[in-house]
Coordinates of C-alpha atoms in Angstrom, one line a residue:
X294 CA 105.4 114.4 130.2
X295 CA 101.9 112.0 131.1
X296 CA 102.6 112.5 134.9
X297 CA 99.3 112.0 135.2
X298 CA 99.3 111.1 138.8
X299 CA 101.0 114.4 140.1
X300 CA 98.5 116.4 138.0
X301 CA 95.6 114.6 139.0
X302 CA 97.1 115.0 143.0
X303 CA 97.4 119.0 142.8
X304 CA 94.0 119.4 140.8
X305 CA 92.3 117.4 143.3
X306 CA 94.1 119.6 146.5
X307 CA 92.9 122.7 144.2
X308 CA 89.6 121.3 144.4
X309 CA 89.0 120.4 148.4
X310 CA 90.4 124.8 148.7
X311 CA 87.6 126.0 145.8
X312 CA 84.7 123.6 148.2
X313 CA 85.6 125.4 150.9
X314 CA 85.9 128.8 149.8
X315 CA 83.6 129.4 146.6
X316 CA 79.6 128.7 146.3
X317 CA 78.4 125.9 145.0
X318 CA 77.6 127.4 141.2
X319 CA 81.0 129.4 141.1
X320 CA 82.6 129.4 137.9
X321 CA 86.1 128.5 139.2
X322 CA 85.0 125.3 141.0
X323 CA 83.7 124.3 137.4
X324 CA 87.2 125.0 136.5
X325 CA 88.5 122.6 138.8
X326 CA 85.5 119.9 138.3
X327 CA 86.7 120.5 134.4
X328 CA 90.5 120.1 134.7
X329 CA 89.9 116.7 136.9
X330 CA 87.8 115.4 134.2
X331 CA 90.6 116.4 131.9
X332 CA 93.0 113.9 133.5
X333 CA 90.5 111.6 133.8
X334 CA 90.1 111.7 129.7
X335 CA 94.1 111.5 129.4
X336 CA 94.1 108.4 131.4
X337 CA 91.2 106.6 129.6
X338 CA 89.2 106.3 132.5
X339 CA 86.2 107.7 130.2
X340 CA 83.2 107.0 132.7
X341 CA 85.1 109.5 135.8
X342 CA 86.0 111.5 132.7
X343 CA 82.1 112.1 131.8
X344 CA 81.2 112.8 135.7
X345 CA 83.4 115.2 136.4
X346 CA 83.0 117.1 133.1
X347 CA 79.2 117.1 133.3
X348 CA 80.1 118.8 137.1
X349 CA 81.8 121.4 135.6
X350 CA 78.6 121.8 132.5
X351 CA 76.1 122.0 135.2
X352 CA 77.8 124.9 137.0
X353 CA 78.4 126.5 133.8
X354 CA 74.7 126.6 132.4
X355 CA 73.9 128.1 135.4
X356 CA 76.3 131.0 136.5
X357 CA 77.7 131.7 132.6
X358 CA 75.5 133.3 129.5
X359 CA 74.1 130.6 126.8
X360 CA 76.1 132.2 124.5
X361 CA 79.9 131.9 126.8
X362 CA 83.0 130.3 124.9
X363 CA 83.3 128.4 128.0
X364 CA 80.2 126.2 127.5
X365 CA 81.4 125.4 124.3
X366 CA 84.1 124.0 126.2
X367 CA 82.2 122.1 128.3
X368 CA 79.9 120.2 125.1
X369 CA 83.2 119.8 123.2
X370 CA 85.0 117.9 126.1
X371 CA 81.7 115.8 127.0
X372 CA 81.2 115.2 123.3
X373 CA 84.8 114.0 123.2
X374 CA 84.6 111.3 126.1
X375 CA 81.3 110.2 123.8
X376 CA 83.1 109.8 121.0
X377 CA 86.1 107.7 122.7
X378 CA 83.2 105.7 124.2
X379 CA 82.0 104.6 120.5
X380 CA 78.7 106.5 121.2
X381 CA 78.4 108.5 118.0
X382 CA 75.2 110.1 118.4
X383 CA 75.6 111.6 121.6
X384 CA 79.1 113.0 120.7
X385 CA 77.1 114.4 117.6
X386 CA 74.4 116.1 119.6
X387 CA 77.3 117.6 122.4
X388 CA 79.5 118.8 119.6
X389 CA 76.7 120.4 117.6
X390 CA 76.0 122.6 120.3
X391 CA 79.2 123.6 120.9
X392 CA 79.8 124.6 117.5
X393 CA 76.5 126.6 117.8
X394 CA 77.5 128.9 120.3
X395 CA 81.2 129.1 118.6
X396 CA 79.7 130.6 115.9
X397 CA 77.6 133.1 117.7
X398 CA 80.2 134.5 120.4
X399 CA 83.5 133.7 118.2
X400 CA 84.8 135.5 114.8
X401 CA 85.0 133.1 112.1
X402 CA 88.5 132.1 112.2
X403 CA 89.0 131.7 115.2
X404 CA 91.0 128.2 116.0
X405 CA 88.1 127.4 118.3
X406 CA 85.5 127.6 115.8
X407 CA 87.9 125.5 113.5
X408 CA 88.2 122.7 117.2
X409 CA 84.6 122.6 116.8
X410 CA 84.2 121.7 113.3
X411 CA 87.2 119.6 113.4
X412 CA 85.7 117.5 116.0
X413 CA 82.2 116.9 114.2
X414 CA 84.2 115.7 111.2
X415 CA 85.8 113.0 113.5
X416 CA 82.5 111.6 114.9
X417 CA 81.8 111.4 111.2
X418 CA 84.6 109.8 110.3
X419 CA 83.9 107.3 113.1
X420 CA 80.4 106.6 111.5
X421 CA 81.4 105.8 108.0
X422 CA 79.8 109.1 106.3
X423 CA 83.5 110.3 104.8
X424 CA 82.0 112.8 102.5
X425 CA 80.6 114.9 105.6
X426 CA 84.2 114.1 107.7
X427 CA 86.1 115.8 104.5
X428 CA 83.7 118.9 104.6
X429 CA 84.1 119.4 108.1
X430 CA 87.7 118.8 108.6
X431 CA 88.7 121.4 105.5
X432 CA 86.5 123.7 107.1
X433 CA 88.7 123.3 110.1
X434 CA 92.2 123.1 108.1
X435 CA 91.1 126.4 106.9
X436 CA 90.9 128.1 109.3
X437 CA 93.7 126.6 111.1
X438 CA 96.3 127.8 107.9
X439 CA 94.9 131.6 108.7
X440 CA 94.9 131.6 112.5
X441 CA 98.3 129.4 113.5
X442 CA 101.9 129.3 112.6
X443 CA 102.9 126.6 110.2
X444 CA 104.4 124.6 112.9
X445 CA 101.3 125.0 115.3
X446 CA 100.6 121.2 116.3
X447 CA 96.9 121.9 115.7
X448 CA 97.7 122.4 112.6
X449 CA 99.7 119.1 112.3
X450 CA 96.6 117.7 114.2
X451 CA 94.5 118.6 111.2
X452 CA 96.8 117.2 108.4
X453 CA 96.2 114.0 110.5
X454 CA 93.0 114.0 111.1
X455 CA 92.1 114.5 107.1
X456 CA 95.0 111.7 106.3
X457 CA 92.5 109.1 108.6
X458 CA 89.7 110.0 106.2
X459 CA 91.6 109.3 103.4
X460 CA 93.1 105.7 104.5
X461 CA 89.6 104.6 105.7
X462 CA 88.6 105.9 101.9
X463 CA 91.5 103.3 100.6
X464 CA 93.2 106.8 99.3
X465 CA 96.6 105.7 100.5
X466 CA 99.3 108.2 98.7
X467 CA 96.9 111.1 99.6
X468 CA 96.6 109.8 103.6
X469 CA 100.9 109.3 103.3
X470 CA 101.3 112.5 102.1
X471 CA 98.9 114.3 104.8
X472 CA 100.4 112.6 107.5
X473 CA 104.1 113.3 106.5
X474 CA 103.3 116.8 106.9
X475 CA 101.8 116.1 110.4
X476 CA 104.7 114.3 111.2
X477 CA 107.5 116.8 110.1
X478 CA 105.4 119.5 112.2
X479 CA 105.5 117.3 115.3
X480 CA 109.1 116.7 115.3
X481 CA 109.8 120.4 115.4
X482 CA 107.5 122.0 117.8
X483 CA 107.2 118.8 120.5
X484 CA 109.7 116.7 123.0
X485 CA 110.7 113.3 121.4
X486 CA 108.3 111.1 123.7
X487 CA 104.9 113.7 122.9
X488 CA 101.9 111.5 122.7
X489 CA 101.3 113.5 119.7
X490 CA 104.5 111.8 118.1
X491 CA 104.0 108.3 119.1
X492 CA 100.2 108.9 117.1
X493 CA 102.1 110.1 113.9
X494 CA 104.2 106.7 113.7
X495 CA 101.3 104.8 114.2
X496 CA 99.5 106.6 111.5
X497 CA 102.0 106.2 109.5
X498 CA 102.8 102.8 110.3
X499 CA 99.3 101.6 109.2
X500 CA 99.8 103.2 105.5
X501 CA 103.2 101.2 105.0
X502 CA 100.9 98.1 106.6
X503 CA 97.8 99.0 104.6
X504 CA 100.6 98.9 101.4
X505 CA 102.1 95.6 102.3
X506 CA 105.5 97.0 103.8
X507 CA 105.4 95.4 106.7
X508 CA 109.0 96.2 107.8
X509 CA 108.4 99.9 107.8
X510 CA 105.0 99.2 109.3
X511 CA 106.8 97.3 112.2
X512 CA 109.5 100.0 112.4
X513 CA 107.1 102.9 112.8
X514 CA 104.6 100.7 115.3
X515 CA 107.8 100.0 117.6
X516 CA 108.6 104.0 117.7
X517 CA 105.4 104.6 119.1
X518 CA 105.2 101.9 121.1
X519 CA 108.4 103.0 123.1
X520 CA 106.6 106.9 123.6
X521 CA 103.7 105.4 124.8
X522 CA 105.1 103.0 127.1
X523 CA 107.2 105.9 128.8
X524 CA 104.1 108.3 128.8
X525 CA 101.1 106.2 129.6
X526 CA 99.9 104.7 132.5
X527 CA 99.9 100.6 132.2
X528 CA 96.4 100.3 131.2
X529 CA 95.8 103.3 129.0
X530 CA 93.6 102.9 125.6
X531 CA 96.3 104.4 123.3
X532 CA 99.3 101.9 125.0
X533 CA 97.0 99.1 123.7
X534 CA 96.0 100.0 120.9
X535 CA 99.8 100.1 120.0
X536 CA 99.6 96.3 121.3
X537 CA 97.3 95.7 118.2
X538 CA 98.7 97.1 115.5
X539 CA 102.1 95.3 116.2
X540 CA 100.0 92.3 116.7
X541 CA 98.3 92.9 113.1
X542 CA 101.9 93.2 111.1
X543 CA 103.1 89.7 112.9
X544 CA 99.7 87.9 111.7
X545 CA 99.7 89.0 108.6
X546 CA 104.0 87.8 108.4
X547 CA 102.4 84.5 109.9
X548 CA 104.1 84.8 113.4
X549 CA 101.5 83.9 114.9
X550 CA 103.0 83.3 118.7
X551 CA 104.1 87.0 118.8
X552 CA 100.3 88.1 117.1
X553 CA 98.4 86.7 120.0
X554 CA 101.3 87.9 122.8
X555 CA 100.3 91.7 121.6
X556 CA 96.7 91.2 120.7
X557 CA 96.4 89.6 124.6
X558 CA 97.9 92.7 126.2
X559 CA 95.9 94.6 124.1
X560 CA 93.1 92.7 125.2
X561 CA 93.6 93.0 129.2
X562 CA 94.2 96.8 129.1
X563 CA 90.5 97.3 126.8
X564 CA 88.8 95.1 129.4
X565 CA 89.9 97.5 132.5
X566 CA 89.5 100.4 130.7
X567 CA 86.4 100.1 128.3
X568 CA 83.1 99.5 128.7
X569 CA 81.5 96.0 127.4
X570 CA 80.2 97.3 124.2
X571 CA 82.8 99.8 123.3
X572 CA 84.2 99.2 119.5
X573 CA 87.9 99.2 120.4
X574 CA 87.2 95.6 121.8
X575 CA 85.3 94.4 119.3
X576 CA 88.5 95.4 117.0
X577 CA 90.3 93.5 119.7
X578 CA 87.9 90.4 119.6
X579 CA 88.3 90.2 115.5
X580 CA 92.0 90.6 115.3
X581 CA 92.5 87.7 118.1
X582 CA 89.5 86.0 115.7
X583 CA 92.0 86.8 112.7
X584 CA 95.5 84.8 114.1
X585 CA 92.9 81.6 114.9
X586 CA 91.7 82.2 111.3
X587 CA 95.0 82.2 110.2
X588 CA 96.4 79.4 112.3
X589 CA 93.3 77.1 110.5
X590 CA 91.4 77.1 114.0
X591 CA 88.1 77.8 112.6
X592 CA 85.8 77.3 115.8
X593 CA 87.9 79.7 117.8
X594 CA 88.2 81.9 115.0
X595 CA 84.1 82.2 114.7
X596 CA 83.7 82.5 118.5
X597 CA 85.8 85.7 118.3
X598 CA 84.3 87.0 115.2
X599 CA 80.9 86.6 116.9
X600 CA 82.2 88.1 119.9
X601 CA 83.0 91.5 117.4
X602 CA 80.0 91.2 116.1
X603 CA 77.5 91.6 118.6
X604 CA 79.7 94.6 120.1
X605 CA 79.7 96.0 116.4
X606 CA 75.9 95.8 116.2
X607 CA 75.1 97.3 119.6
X608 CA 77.5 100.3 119.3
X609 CA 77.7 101.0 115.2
X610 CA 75.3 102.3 112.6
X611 CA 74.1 99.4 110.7
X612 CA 76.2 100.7 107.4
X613 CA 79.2 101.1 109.7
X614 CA 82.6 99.6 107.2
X615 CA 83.7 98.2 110.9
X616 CA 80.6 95.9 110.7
X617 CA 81.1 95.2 107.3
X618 CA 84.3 93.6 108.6
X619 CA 83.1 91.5 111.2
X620 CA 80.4 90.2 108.1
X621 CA 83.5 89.8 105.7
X622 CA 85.3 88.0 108.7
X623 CA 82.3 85.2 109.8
X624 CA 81.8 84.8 106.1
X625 CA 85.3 83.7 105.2
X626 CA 85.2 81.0 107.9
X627 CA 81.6 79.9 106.7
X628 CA 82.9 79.3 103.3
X629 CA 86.3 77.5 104.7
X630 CA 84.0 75.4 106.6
X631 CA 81.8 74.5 104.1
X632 CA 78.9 76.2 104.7
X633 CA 78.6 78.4 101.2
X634 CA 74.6 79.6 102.0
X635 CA 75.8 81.2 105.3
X636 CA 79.2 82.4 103.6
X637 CA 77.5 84.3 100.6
X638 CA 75.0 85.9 103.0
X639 CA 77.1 87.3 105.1
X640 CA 79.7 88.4 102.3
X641 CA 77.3 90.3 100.5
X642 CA 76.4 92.5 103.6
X643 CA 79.9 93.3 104.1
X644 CA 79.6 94.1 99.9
X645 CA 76.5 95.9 100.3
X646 CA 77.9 98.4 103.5
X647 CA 81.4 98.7 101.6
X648 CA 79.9 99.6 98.6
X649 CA 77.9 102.6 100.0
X650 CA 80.3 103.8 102.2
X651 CA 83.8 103.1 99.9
X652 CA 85.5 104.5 97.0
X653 CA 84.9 102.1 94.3
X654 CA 88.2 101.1 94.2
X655 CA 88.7 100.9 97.6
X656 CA 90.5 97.8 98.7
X657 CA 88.6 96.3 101.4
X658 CA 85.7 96.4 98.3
X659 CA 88.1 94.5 96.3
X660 CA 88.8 91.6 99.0
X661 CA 84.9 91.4 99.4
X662 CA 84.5 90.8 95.7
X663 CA 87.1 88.3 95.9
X664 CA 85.9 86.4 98.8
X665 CA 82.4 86.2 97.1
X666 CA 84.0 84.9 94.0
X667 CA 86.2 82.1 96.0
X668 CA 82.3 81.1 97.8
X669 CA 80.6 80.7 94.1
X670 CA 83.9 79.0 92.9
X671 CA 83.4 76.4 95.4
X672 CA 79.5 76.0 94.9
X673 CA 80.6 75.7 91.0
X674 CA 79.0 78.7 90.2
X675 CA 81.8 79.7 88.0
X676 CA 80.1 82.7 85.5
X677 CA 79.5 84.4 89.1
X678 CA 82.8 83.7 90.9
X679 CA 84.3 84.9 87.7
X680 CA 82.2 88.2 87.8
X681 CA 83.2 88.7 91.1
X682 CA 87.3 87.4 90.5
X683 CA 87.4 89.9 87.8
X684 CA 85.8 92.6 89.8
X685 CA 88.4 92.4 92.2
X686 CA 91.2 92.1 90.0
X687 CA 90.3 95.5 88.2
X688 CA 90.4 97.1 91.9
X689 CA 93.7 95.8 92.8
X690 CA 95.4 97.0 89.7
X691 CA 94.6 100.3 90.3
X692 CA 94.6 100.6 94.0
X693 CA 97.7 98.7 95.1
X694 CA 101.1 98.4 95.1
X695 CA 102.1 95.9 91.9
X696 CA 103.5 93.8 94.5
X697 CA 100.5 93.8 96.8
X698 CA 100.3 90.5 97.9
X699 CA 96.4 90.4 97.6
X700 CA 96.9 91.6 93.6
X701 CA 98.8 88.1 93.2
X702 CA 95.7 86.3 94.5
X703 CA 93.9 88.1 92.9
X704 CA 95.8 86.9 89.5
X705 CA 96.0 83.0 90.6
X706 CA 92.6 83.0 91.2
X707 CA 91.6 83.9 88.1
X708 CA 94.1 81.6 86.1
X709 CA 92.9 78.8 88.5
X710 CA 89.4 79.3 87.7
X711 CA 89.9 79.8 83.9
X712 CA 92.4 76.7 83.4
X713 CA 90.3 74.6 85.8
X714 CA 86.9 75.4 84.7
X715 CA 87.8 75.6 80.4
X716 CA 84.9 73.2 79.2
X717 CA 81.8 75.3 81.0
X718 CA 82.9 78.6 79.9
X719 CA 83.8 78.3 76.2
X720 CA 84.0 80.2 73.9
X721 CA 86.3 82.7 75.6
X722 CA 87.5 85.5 74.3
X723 CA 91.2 86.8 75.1
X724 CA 92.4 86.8 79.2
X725 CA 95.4 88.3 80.5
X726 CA 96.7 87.3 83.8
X727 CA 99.9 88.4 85.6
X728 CA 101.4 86.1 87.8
X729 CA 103.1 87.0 90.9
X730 CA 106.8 86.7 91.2
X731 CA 107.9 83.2 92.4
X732 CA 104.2 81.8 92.2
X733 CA 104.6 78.1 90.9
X734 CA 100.7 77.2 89.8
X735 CA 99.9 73.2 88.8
X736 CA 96.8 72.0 87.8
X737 CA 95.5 68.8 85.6
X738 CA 93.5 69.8 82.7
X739 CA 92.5 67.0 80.5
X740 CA 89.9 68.8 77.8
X741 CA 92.3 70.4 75.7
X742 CA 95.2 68.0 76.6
X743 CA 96.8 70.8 78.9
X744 CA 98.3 68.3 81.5
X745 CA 99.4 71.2 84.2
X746 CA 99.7 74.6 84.0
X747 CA 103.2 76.5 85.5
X748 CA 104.0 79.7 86.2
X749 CA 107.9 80.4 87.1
X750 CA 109.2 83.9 87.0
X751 CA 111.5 85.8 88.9
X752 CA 109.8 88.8 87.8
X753 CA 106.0 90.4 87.5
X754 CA 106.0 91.6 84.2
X755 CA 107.6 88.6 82.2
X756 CA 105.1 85.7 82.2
X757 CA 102.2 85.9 81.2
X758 CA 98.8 83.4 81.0
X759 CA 96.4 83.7 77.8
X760 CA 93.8 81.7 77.0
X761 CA 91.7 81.9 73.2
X762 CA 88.8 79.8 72.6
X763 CA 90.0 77.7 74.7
X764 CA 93.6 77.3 73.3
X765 CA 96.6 77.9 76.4
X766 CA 99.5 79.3 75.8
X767 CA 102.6 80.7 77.2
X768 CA 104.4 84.2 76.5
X769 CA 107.5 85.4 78.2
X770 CA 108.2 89.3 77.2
X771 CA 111.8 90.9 78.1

């Protein structure tokens, strides 16, 4: 499996025979032209990809009907490559007329037809629009559950591809359970180290990540990792994108050493293979941006946020959620810095993109709220940061995990503000807060002769914080 080089040797032998011995416009030497290009895609070498499939297109318009299967063929490869490439609208406009003439020369379940809408639904995925990836990716799966067996890995393909609409919708137990199914088709109908595999642990390995598991994250990332490294050349896409997400899951357990050791490899291989612009670095750029963020190195942090940025704005729509993260990103190091204008105007385009494009319970929306309450906490705007504290909090409780580590903050935050802020808010009317396990929360109060405030619990559900009128007190419940 991904002997690339032997393939691409025999193709290109195949190809010096058809120049000899076919016309310039016959169909078989746009068979060859294709196949090269194919090998070319597989590689990540996108840019020979794209010449030698638009070869292969131009002998096809010519010597085939406008109507032929095999033109289809042709605008769904070329619309691929695109799509790879981060350039949405020209993937759009290839795959659009493939899916055209699929549904002139083709019945309509035919798994061809179902490629075609199933690769639309991607490019809209890509773009942020999830509502049109979900109608074109059913209309796929449909077709799909008529035409294949129940172990065809298109079919599996499918299950994954909806799953990745679902995560980037914060769905998480509906993207688990889509990809599960993937995941027990692969292992049946492929060899152990199928690219197809090593995609399924990664896909799963980001929903334990996304849910705070970081040991089953790490566990599925290092499966794939191992199939990619044994079928992809050194400097493939896919082997470094594996690179990141290991390097994400040892920032966010604060080995930081081990982070930037992946997100560097990760790094060299998108350089060589990608051009400039291309969003895979700019994810690159903001996850290197992230581990300086986390090690306290603001300046270095910005300069790769800002680097992820100005790719971000070239390649994506302007209500894009990966832009939103790059605003998110600059704006948390604003506010650390001290700079809370620049730190709420950036925040609140990351709100206003997540909040057209999310669920409303999504839980990137929920760390925007909360990093727009921590910026109005510190500019002592505290009816605001509350607003915002509490918006958060409602998301997290019904979104996460209960031992989500971002529900906890969520919880301090709000204690922190209420204990620390008593005499500008009164009257209040009743708060619950739960703590997370282990937290240990301190602060001097003088008003209402509250000298610190503690939490200590072994447990989430047996300490809780209530404040009336301004009265504190503390319940413990069995």
């Amino acid at each position: 499996m991904g002997d690339y080089s032997k393939t691409l040797e025999f193709y290109e032998k195949a190809h010096q025979i058809y120049e000899k011995a076919l016309p310039p416009n016959h169909p078989d030497l746009g068979f060859s032209y294709n196949n090269i290009g194919q090998v070319y895609n597989n590689i990540g070498d996108y840019s020979k990809a794209l010449v030698f499939y638009d070869k292969a297109l131009k002998i096809r318009e010519k010597a085939l009907l406008p109507n032929h299967p095999t033109l289809a063929t042709s605008y769904n490869n070329i619309g691929q490559v695109y799509n790879k490439m981060g350039d949405y609208s020209k993937a759009l406009e290839y795959y659009e007329k493939a899916l055209k003439i699929s549904k002139k020369a083709l019945p309509p379940n035919h798994p061809d037809l179902a490629t075609s809408y199933n690769n639309i639904g991607l490019v809209y995925n890509n773009m942020g629009d999830y509502p049109k990836a979900l109608e074109f990716h059913d209309k796929a799966h449909k077709i799909y559950e008529k035409a294949l067996s129940p172990n065809h890995p298109d079919l599996a393909i499918s299950y994954s591809d909806i799953g990745l609409v679902y995560n980037n919708m914060g769905d998480y137990s509906k993207a688990l359970e889509l990809y599960d199914k993937a995941h027990k088709i692969y292992e049946t109908a492929l060899p152990a180290n199928h690219s197809h595999l090593a995609t399924s642990y990664n896909n799963i390995g980001t929903m334990y990540k996304n849910m705070c598991d970081y040991a089953k994250a790490l566990e599925c990332y290092e499966k794939a990792l191992k199939i990619r490294e044994k079928a992809a050349f050194p400097n493939h896409v896919d082997l470094a994108i594996c690179y990141g997400t290991i390097g994400q899951v040892y920032n966010d357990i604060g080995n930081y050493s081990k982070a930037f050791d992946f997100h560097n490899q990760a790094h060299k291989i998108f350089e060589k293979a990608l051009p400039p612009n291309h969003p895979h670095l700019a994810t690159c750029y903001n996850n290197i941006g992230q581990v300086y963020y986390s090690m306290g190195d603001y300046s270095k942090a910005l300069d790769f946020y800002e680097r992820a940025y100005k790719i971000r704005e070239q390649a994506l729509p302007s209500d894009h959620p990966d832009l939103a993260i790059c605003y998110g990103s600059i704006g948390q190091v604003y506010n650390d810095i001290g700079d809370y204008v620049k730190a709420v105007e950036f925040h609140d385009k990351a709100r206003k993109i997540y909040e057209k494009t999310l669920l409303p319970n999504h839980r990137h929306l929920a760390t925007c709220y909360n990093d727009i309450g921590t910026v109005y906490n510190s500019m002592g705007d505290y009816s605001k940061a509350l607003e915002f504290y509490d918006k958060a909090r409602k998301i997290y409780e019904t979104a996460v995990p209960a031992n989500y580590s971002h529900l906890a903050t969520s919880y301090n935050n709000i204690v922190l503000f209420y204990i620390s802020s008593i005499k500008i808010i009164l009257p209040m009317s009743v708060f619950l807060v739960q703590p997370a396990s282990g937290t240990n929360v301190k602060v001097g109060v003088d008003d209402f002769n509250i000298t610190y405030a503690t939490i200590e619990t072994d447990s989430v559900s047996n300490c809780h914080f209530i404040l009336i009128d301004g009265e504190y007190e503390e319940r413990q419940f069995a």
